Coordinates of C-alpha atoms in Angstrom, one line a residue:
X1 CA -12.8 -2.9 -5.4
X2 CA -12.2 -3.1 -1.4
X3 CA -10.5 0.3 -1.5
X4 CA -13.7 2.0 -3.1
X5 CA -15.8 0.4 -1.1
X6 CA -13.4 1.7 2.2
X7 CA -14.2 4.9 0.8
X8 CA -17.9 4.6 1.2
X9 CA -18.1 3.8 4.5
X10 CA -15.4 6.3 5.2
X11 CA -18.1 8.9 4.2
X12 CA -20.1 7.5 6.7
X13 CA -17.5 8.3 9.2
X14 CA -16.8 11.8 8.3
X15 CA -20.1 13.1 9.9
X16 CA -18.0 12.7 13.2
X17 CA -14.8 12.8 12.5
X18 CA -13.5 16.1 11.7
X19 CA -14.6 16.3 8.0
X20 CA -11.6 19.1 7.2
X21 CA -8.7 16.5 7.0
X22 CA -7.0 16.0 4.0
X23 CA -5.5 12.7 2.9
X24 CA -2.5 14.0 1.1
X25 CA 1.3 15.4 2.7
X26 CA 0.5 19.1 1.7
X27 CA -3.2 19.0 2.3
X28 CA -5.5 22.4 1.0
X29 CA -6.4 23.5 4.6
X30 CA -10.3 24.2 4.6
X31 CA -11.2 26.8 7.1
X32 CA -14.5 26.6 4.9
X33 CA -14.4 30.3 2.7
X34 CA -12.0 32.3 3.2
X35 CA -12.1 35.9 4.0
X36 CA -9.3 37.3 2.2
X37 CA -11.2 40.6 1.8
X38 CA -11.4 40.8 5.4
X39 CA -7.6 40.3 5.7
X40 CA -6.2 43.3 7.7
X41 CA -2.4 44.7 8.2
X42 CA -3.2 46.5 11.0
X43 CA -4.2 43.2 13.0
X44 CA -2.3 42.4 15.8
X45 CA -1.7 38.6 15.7
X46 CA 0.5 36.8 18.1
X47 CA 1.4 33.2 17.6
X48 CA 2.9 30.8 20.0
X49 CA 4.1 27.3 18.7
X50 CA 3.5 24.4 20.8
X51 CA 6.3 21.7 20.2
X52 CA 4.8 19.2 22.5
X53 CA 1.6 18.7 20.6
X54 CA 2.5 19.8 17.1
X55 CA 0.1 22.8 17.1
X56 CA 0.3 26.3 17.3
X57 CA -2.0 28.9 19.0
X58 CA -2.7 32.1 17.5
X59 CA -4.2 35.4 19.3
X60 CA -5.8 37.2 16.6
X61 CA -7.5 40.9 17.3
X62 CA -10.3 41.0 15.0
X63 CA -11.1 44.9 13.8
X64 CA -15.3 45.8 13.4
X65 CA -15.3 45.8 10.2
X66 CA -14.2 42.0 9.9
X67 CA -16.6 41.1 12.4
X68 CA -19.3 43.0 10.4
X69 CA -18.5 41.6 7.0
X70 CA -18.5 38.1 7.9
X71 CA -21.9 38.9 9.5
X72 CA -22.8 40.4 6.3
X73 CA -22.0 37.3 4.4
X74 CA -23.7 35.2 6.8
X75 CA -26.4 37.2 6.4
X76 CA -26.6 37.2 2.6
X77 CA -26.1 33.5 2.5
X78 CA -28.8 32.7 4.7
X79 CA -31.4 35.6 2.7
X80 CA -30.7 32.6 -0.5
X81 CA -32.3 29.7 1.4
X82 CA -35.1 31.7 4.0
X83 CA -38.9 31.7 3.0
X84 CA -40.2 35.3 4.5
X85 CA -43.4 36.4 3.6
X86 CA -43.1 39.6 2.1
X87 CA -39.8 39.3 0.6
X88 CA -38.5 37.4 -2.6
X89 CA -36.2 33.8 -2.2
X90 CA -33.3 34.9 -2.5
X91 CA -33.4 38.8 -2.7
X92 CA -31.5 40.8 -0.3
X93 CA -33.3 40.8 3.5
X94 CA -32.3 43.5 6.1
X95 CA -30.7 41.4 9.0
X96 CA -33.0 42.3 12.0
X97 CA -35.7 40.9 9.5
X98 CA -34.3 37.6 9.6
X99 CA -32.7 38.1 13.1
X100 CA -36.3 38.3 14.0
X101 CA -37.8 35.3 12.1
X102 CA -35.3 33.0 13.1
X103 CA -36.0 34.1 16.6
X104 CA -39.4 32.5 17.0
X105 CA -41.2 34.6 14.3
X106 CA -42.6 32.7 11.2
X107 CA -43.5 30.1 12.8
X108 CA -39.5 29.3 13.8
X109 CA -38.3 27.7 16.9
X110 CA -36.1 30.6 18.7
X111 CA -32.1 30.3 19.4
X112 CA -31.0 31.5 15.7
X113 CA -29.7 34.7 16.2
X114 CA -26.7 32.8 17.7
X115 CA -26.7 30.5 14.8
X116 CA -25.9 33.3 12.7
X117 CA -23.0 34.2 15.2
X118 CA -21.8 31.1 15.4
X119 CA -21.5 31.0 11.6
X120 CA -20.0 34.4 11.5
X121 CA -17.6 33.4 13.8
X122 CA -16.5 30.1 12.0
X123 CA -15.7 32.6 8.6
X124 CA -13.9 34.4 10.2
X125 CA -11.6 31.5 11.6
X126 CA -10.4 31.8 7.7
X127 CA -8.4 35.0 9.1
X128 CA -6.0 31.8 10.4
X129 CA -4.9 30.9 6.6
X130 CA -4.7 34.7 5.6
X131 CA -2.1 35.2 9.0
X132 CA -0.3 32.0 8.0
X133 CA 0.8 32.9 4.1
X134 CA 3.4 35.2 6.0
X135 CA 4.8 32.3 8.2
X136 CA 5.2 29.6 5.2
X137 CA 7.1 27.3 7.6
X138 CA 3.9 26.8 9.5
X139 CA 2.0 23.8 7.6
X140 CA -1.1 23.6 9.4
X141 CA -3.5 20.5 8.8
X142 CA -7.1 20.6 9.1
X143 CA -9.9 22.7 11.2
X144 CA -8.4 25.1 13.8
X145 CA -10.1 25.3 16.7
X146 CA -11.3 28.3 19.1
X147 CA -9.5 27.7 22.5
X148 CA -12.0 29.8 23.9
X149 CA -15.6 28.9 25.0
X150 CA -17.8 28.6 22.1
X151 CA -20.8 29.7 23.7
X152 CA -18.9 32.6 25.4
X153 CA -17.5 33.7 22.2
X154 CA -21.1 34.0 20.6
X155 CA -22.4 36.3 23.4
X156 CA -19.4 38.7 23.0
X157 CA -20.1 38.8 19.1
X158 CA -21.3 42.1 18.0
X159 CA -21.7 42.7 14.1
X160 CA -19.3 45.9 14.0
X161 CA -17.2 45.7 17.1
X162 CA -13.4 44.4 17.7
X163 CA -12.9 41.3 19.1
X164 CA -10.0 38.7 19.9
X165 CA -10.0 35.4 18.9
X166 CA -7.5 32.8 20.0
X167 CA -7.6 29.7 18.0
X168 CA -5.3 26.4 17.9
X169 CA -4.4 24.6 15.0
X170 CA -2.3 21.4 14.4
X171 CA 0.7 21.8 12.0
X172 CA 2.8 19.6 10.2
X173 CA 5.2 17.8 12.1
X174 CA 9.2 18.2 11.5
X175 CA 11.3 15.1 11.9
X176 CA 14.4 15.0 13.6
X177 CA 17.2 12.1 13.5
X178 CA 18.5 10.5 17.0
X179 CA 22.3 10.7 17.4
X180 CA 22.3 11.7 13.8
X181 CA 26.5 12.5 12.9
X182 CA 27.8 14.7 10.6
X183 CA 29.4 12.0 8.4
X184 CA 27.1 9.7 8.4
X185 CA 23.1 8.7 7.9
X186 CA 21.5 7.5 10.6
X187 CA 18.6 5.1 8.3
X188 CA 21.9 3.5 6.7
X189 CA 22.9 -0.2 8.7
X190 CA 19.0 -0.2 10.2
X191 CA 19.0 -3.7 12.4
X192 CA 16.0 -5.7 11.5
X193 CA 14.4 -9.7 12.1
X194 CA 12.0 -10.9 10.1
X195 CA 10.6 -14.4 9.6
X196 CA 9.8 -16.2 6.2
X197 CA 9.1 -19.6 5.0
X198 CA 12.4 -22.0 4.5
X199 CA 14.3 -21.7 1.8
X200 CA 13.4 -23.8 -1.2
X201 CA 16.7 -25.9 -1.6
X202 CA 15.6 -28.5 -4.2
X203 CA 15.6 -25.5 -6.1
X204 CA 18.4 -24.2 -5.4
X205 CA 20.1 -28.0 -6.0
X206 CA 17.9 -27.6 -9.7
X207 CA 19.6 -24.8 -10.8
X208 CA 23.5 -25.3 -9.5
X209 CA 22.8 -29.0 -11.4
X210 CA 21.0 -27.1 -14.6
X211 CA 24.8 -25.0 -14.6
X212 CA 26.8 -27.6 -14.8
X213 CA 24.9 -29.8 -17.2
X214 CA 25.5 -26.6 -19.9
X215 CA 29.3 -26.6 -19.0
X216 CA 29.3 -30.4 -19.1
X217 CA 32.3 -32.0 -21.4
X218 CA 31.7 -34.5 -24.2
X219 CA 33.4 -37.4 -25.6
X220 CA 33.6 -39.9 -27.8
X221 CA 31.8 -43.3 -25.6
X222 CA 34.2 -46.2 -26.7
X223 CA 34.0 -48.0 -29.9
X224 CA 31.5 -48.8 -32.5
X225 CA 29.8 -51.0 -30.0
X226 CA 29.1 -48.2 -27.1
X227 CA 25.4 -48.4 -25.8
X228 CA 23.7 -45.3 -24.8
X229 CA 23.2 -45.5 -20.6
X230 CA 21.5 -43.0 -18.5
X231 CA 24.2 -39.7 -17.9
X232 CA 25.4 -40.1 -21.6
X233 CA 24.3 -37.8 -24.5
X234 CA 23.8 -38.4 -28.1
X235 CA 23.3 -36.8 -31.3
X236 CA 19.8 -38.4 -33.8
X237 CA 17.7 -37.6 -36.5
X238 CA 14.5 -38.0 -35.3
X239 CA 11.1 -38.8 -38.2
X240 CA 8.1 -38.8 -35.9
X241 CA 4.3 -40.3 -37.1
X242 CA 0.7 -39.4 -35.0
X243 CA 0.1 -43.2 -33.6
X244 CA -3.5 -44.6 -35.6
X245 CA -6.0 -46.3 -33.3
X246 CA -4.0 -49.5 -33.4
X247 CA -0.9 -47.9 -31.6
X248 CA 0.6 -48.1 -35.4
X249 CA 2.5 -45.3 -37.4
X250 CA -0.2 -42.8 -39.3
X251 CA 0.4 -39.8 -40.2
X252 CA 3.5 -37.7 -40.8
X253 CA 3.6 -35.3 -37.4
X254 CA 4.5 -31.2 -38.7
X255 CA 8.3 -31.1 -39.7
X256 CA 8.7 -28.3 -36.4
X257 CA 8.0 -32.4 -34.6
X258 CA 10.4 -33.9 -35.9
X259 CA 14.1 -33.0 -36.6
X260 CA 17.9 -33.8 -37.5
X261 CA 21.1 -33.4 -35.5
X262 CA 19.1 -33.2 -32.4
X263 CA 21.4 -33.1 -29.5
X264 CA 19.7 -35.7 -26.2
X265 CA 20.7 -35.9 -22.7
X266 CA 19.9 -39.3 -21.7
X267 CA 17.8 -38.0 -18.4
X268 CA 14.1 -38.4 -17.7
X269 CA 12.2 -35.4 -17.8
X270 CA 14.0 -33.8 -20.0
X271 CA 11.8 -34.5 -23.2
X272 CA 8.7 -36.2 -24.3
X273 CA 7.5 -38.8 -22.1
X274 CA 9.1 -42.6 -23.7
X275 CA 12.4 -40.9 -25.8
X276 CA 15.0 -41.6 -23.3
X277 CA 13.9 -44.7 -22.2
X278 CA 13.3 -46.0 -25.6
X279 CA 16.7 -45.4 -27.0
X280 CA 18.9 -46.5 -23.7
X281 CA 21.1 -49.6 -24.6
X282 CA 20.8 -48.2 -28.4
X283 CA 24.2 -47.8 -30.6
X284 CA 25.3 -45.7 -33.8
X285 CA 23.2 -46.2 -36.8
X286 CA 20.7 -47.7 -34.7
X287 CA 17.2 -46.7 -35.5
X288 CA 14.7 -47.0 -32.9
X289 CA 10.7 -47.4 -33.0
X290 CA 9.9 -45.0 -30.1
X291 CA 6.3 -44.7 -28.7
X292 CA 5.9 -41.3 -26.9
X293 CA 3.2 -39.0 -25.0
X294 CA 3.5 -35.4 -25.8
X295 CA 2.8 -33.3 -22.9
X296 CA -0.6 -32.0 -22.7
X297 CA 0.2 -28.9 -21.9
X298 CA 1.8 -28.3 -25.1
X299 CA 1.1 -25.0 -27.5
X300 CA 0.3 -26.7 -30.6
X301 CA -3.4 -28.1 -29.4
X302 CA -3.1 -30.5 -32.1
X303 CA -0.3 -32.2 -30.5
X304 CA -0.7 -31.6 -26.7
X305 CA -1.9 -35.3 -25.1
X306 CA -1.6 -37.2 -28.1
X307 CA 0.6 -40.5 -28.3
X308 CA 3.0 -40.6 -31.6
X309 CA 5.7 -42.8 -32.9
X310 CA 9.5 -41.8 -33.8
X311 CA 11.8 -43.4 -35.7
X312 CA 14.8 -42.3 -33.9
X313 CA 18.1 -42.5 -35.9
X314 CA 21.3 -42.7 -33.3
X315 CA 24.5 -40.5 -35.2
X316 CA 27.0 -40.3 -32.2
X317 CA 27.1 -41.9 -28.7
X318 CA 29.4 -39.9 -25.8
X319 CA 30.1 -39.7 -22.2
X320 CA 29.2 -36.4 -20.3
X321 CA 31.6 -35.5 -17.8
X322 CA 30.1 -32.9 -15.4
X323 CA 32.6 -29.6 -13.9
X324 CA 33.5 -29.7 -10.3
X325 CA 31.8 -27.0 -8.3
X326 CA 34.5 -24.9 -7.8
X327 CA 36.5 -21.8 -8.4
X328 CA 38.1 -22.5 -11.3
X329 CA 34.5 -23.4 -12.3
X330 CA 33.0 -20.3 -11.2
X331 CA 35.7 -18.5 -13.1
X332 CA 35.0 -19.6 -16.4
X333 CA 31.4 -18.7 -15.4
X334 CA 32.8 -15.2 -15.2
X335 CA 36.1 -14.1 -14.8
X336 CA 37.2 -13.1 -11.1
X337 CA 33.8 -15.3 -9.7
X338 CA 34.5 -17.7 -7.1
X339 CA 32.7 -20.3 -5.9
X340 CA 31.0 -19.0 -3.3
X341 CA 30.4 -15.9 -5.1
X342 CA 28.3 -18.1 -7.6
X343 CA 26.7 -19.7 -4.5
X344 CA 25.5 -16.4 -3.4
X345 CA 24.1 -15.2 -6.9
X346 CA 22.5 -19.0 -7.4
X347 CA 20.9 -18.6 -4.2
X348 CA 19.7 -14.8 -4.7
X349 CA 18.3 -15.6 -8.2
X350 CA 16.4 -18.7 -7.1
X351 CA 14.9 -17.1 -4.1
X352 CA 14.1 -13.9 -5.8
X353 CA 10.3 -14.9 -6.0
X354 CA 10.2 -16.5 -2.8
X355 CA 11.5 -13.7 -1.5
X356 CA 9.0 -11.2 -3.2
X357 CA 5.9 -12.9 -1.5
X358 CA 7.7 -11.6 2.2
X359 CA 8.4 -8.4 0.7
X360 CA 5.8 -7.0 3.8
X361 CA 7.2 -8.6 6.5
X362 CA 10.6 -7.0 5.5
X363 CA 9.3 -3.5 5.0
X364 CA 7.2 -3.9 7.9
X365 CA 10.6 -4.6 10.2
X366 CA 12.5 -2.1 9.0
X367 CA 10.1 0.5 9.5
X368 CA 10.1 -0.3 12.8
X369 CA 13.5 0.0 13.2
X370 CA 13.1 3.2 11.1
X371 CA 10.9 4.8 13.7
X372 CA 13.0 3.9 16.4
X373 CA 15.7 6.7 14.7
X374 CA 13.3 9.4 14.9
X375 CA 12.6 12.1 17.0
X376 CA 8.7 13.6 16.1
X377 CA 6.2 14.8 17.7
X378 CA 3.1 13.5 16.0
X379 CA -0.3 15.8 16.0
X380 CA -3.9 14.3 17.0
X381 CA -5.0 15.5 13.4
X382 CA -2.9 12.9 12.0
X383 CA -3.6 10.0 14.3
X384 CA -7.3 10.7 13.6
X385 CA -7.2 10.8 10.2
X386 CA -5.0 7.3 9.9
X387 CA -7.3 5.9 12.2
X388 CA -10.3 7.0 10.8
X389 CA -9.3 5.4 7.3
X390 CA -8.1 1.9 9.5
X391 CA -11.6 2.4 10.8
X392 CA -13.7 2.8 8.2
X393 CA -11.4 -0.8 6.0
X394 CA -12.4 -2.3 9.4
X395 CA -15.8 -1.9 8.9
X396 CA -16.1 -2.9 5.0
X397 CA -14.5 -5.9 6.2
X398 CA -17.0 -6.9 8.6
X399 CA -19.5 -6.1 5.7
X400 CA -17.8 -8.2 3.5
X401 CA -17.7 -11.0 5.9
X402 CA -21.8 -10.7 6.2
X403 CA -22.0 -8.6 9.2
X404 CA -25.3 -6.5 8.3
X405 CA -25.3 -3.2 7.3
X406 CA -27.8 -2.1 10.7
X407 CA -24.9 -3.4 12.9
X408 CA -22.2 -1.8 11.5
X409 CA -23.6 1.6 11.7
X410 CA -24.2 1.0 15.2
X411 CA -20.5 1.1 15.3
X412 CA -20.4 4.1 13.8
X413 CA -20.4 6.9 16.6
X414 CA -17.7 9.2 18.4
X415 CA -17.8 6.9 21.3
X416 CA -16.6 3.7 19.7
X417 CA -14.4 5.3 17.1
X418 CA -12.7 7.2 20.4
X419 CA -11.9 3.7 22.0
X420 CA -11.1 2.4 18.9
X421 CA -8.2 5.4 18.6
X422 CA -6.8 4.4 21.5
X423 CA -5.9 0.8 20.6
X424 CA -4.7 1.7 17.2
X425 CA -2.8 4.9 18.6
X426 CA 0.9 3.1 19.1
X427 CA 1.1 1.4 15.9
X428 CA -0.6 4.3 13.9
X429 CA 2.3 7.2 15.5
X430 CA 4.8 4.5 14.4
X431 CA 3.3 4.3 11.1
X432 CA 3.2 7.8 10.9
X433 CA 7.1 8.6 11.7
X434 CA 8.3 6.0 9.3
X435 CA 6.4 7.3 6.6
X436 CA 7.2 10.9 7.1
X437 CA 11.3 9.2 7.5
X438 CA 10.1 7.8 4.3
X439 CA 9.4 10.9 2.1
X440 CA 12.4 12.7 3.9
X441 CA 15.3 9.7 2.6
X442 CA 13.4 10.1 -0.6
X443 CA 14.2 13.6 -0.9
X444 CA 17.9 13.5 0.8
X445 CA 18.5 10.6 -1.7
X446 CA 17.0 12.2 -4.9
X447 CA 14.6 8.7 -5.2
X448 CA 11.9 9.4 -7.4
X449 CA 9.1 7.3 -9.4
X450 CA 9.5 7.0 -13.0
X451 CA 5.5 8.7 -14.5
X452 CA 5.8 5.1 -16.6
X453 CA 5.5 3.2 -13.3
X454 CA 2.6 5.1 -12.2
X455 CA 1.0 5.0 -15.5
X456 CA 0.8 1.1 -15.7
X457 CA -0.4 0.9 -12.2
X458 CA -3.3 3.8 -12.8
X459 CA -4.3 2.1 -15.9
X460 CA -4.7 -1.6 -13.8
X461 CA -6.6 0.0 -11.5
X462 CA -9.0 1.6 -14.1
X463 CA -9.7 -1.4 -15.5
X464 CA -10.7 -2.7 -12.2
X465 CA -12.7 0.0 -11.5
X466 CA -14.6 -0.5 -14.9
X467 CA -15.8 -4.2 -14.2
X468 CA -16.5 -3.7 -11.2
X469 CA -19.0 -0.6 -12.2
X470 CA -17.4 1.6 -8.6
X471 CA -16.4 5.5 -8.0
X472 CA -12.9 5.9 -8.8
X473 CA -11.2 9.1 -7.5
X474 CA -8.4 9.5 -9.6
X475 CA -6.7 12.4 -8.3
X476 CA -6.7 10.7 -5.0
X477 CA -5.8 7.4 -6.1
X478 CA -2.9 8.6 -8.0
X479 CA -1.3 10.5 -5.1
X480 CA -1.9 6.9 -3.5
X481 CA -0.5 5.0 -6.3
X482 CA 2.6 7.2 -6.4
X483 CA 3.2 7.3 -2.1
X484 CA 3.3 3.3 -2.3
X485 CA 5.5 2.9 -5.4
X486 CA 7.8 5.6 -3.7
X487 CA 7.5 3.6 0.0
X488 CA 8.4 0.5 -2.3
X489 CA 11.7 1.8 -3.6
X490 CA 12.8 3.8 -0.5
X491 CA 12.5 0.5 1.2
X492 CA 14.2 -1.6 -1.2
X493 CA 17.0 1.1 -0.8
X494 CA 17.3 0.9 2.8
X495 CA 16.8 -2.8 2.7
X496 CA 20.0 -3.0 0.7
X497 CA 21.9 -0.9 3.5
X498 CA 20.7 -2.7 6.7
X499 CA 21.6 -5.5 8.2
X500 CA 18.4 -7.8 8.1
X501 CA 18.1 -10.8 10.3
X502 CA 15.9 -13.6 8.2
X503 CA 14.6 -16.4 9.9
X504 CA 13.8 -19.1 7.9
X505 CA 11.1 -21.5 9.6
X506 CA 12.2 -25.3 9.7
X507 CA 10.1 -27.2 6.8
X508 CA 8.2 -29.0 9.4
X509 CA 7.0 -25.9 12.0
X510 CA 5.8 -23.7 8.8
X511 CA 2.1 -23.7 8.1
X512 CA 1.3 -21.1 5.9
X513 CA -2.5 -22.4 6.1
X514 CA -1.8 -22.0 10.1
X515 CA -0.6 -18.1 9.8
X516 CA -3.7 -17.3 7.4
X517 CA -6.0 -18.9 10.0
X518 CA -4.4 -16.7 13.4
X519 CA -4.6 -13.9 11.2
X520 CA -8.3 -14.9 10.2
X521 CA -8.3 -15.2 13.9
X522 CA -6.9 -11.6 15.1
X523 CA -8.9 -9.9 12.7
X524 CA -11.9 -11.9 14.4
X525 CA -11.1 -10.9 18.1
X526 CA -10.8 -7.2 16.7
X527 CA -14.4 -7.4 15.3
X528 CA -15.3 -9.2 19.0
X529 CA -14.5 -6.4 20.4
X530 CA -15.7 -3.7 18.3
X531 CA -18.8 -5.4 18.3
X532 CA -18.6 -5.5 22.4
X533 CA -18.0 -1.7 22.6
X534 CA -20.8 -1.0 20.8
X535 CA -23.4 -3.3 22.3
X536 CA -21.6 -1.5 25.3
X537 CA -22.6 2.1 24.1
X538 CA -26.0 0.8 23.0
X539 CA -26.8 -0.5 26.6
X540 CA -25.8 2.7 28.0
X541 CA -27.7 4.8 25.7
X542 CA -30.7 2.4 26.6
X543 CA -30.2 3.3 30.2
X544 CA -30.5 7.3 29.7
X545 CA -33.7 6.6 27.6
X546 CA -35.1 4.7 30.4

């Protein structure tokens, strides 16, 4: 399964993309463990929202005895996995011990006193989710990070002593309608083109024909001597025999073959191959020898192919006459229907599975149109973790199309994925907005998934998951299921209050071979030039080695 697969590789990507981002709307914000014992009324904590990034910065004055218990725990934590002569794995070791070993003593390379800062000061960025359960209208989403100097902040660390940390983190995004009205909803009458292929009108001609034949009128065809002609109908017994090797009557076919008071329409295609055309120019009480094919995709087995001979006995002989194709027709169809009424449903119905295949290219408009009614700011956190996931299919594409797996981790590095971000950035902040519209009309509208829905498309996907042998998350694939099924119906509901623009390509300029092979060919020039900015990176990495 592709997905899975995507999955894999997006591992592979985490290492350096922040690793803290959740997929999900309401994602658990991992500031790694945190501190609640160290949680403190007394702090003084400022916080200043920034609306033009979708962030918020938050001054927090950290007391001694936070600073020295997230030492501590550093401190135990690092006692578990530390080999010191003298002292047990694992057993409780006095901090200047291991302050001193991982100093240069033991044989260890020196600099890890400020390691053990550095991780003292990351637990106690968990003070950030403590300050935030009082502001519950501040969604924050992933890793904050310290707006002060790292490596400034680990010299002022002392085990014990106050200290303030100031620390940015992005937050959920709040969406905002453009020259929304009191009385009305801006996503209702969205204006959107999309193009499909033509509309399939010998279908169309099929099924207004197939109506009228069911309304058609019969009557008596003449006299005694009326021949059946192509357009009439007739009434016969029919006796049918399996034809012997000598094209002769054999045996008796199944009764289900044969039948009496059978009603025929004297038009081709309608029945076995031979009937019609063996009884034209017959009258009543004629009986006819008629040599037929049955069609071989038939459900009896025994029958489907084979030739087989009816005696065909003719009871009655009429004249169809067909309706006219108006509203007096359309009427009787169902009261208060008019013609062009019918029209319209014929042409709905027909094109319903036409339709369904350009389903995308529908949702795809009008979320573009979506987007353009909203106001929202939308935070790097976000844009990186959409991209990150584009990325990563990206990749198992190229793997899928043969590029080896040695290449494609020469993709992987913050360099290329950075470039990457910036192509994809436009499209992805659309995305983004129209989704977030998405869940927001889904709420205002009280649109929900039925569990059912979900159910059946969980249990497809578990059975794809067991032949093909792959992980399957299904936690996260359910929250996926149920986002797409919801997207689906939102955009069915706004599709039914817009006013879409279809183009229908002319029969001879649409080549649906042609659109597979530009898309083949997009997705080509994007691997180019992925490719290209990492031979790029590679050269210039050659160059500082040299």
């Amino acid at each position: 399964m592709r997905l899975t697969l995507a999955f894999s590789i997006l591992t592979l990507a985490s290492a350096w993309v922040n690793p803290s981002i959740n997929m999900g709307r309401n994602p658990v914000v991992r500031f790694g463990a945190p501190l609640h014992v160290l949680a403190d009324p007394s702090n003084e904590v400022s916080i200043n929202p920034d609306p033009a990034t979708s962030s918020v910065e938050l001054t927090i004055n950290v007391t001694g005895e936070q600073t020295k218990n997230a030492y501590d725990r550093v401190i135990t934590e690092t006692s578990k996995n530390i080999d010191i002569p003298g002292f047990r794995k694992g057993s409780k070791i006095p901090a200047n011990v291991i302050e001193s070993v991982l100093e240069g003593g033991n044989g260890q390379a020196p600099g890890g006193k400020n390691m053990l800062r550095k991780q003292a000061l990351k637990q106690l960025v968990g003070l950030v989710e403590t300050v935030l359960q009082d502001h519950p209208t501040i969604d924050p989403i992933g890793q904050p990070d310290f707006v002060q100097n790292e490596e400034i902040l680990v010299q002022m660390f002392t085990p014990g002593e106050p200290m303030q940390l100031v620390v940015k983190t992005d937050i959920w995004p709040t969406i905002s309608w453009k020259d929304a009205k009191p009385d009305s909803k801006v996503y209702e009458g969205l204006e959107a083109s999309y193009t499909r292929k033509p509309f399939n009108q010998a279908k169309m001609d099929q099924a207004v024909k197939d109506l009228k034949d069911r309304q058609a009128k019969l009557s008596p065809k003449g006299d005694a001597n009326a021949v059946l002609e192509m357009g009439d109908a007739c009434v016969v017994n029919m006796v049918g025999y399996m034809a012997d090797a000598d094209g002769n009557k054999g045996e008796p076919l199944p009764n289900a073959a044969s039948g009496d008071q059978v009603d025929v329409v004297m038009e081709t295609g309608k029945y076995m191959e031979g009937l019609v055309e063996g009884i034209i120019g017959a009258k009543v009480d004629d009986v006819r020898e008629v040599k037929v094919t049955f069609p071989p995709f038939l459900k009896d087995k025994t029958l489907a192919g084979k030739t087989a001979i009816f005696e065909v006995t003719i009871l009655s002989v009429d004249t169809r006459t067909l309706p006219e194709l108006d509203d007096e027709f359309a009427n009787a169809i169902r009261p208060g229907l008019t013609k062009e009424g019918l029209m319209e449903e014929i042409k709905t119905a027909v094109d319903s599975e036409d339709a369904k295949v350009f389903t995308a290219a529908r949702n795809t408009a009008l979320e573009k149109a979506l987007a353009e009614k909203i106001e929202m700011v939308v935070p790097d956190t976000l844009i990186t973790m959409q991209c990150r996931e584009k990325y990563a299919v990206m990749l198992t594409e190229m793997r899928d199309n043969g590029t080896p797996d040695a290449e494609i981790k020469k993709l992987v590095t913050p360099e290329n994925f950075e470039k990457y971000k910036e192509v994809a950035r436009g499209g992805i902040e659309r995305d983004l907005k129209a989704s977030m519209a998405v869940e927001e009309i889904a709420k205002i509208e009280n649109i929900r998934v039925a569990p059912d829905e979900i159910e059946e498309q969980m249990a497809n996907l578990k059975k794809e998951v067991a032949q093909s042998g792959e992980e399957f998350d299904e936690q996260q694939m359910r929250a996926k299921v149920e986002a797409t099924l919801l997207r689906s119906q939102v955009m069915d509901y706004l599709a039914g209050k817009a006013t879409l623009d279809v183009k229908f390509e002319e029969e001879g300029d649409f080549d649906e071979d042609l659109m597979n092979n530009i898309m083949e060919e997009q997705a080509e020039r994007e691997r180019a030039r992925v490719a290209e900015v990492a031979q790029a990176a590679a050269a210039e990495e050659a160059k500082q080695e040299q």
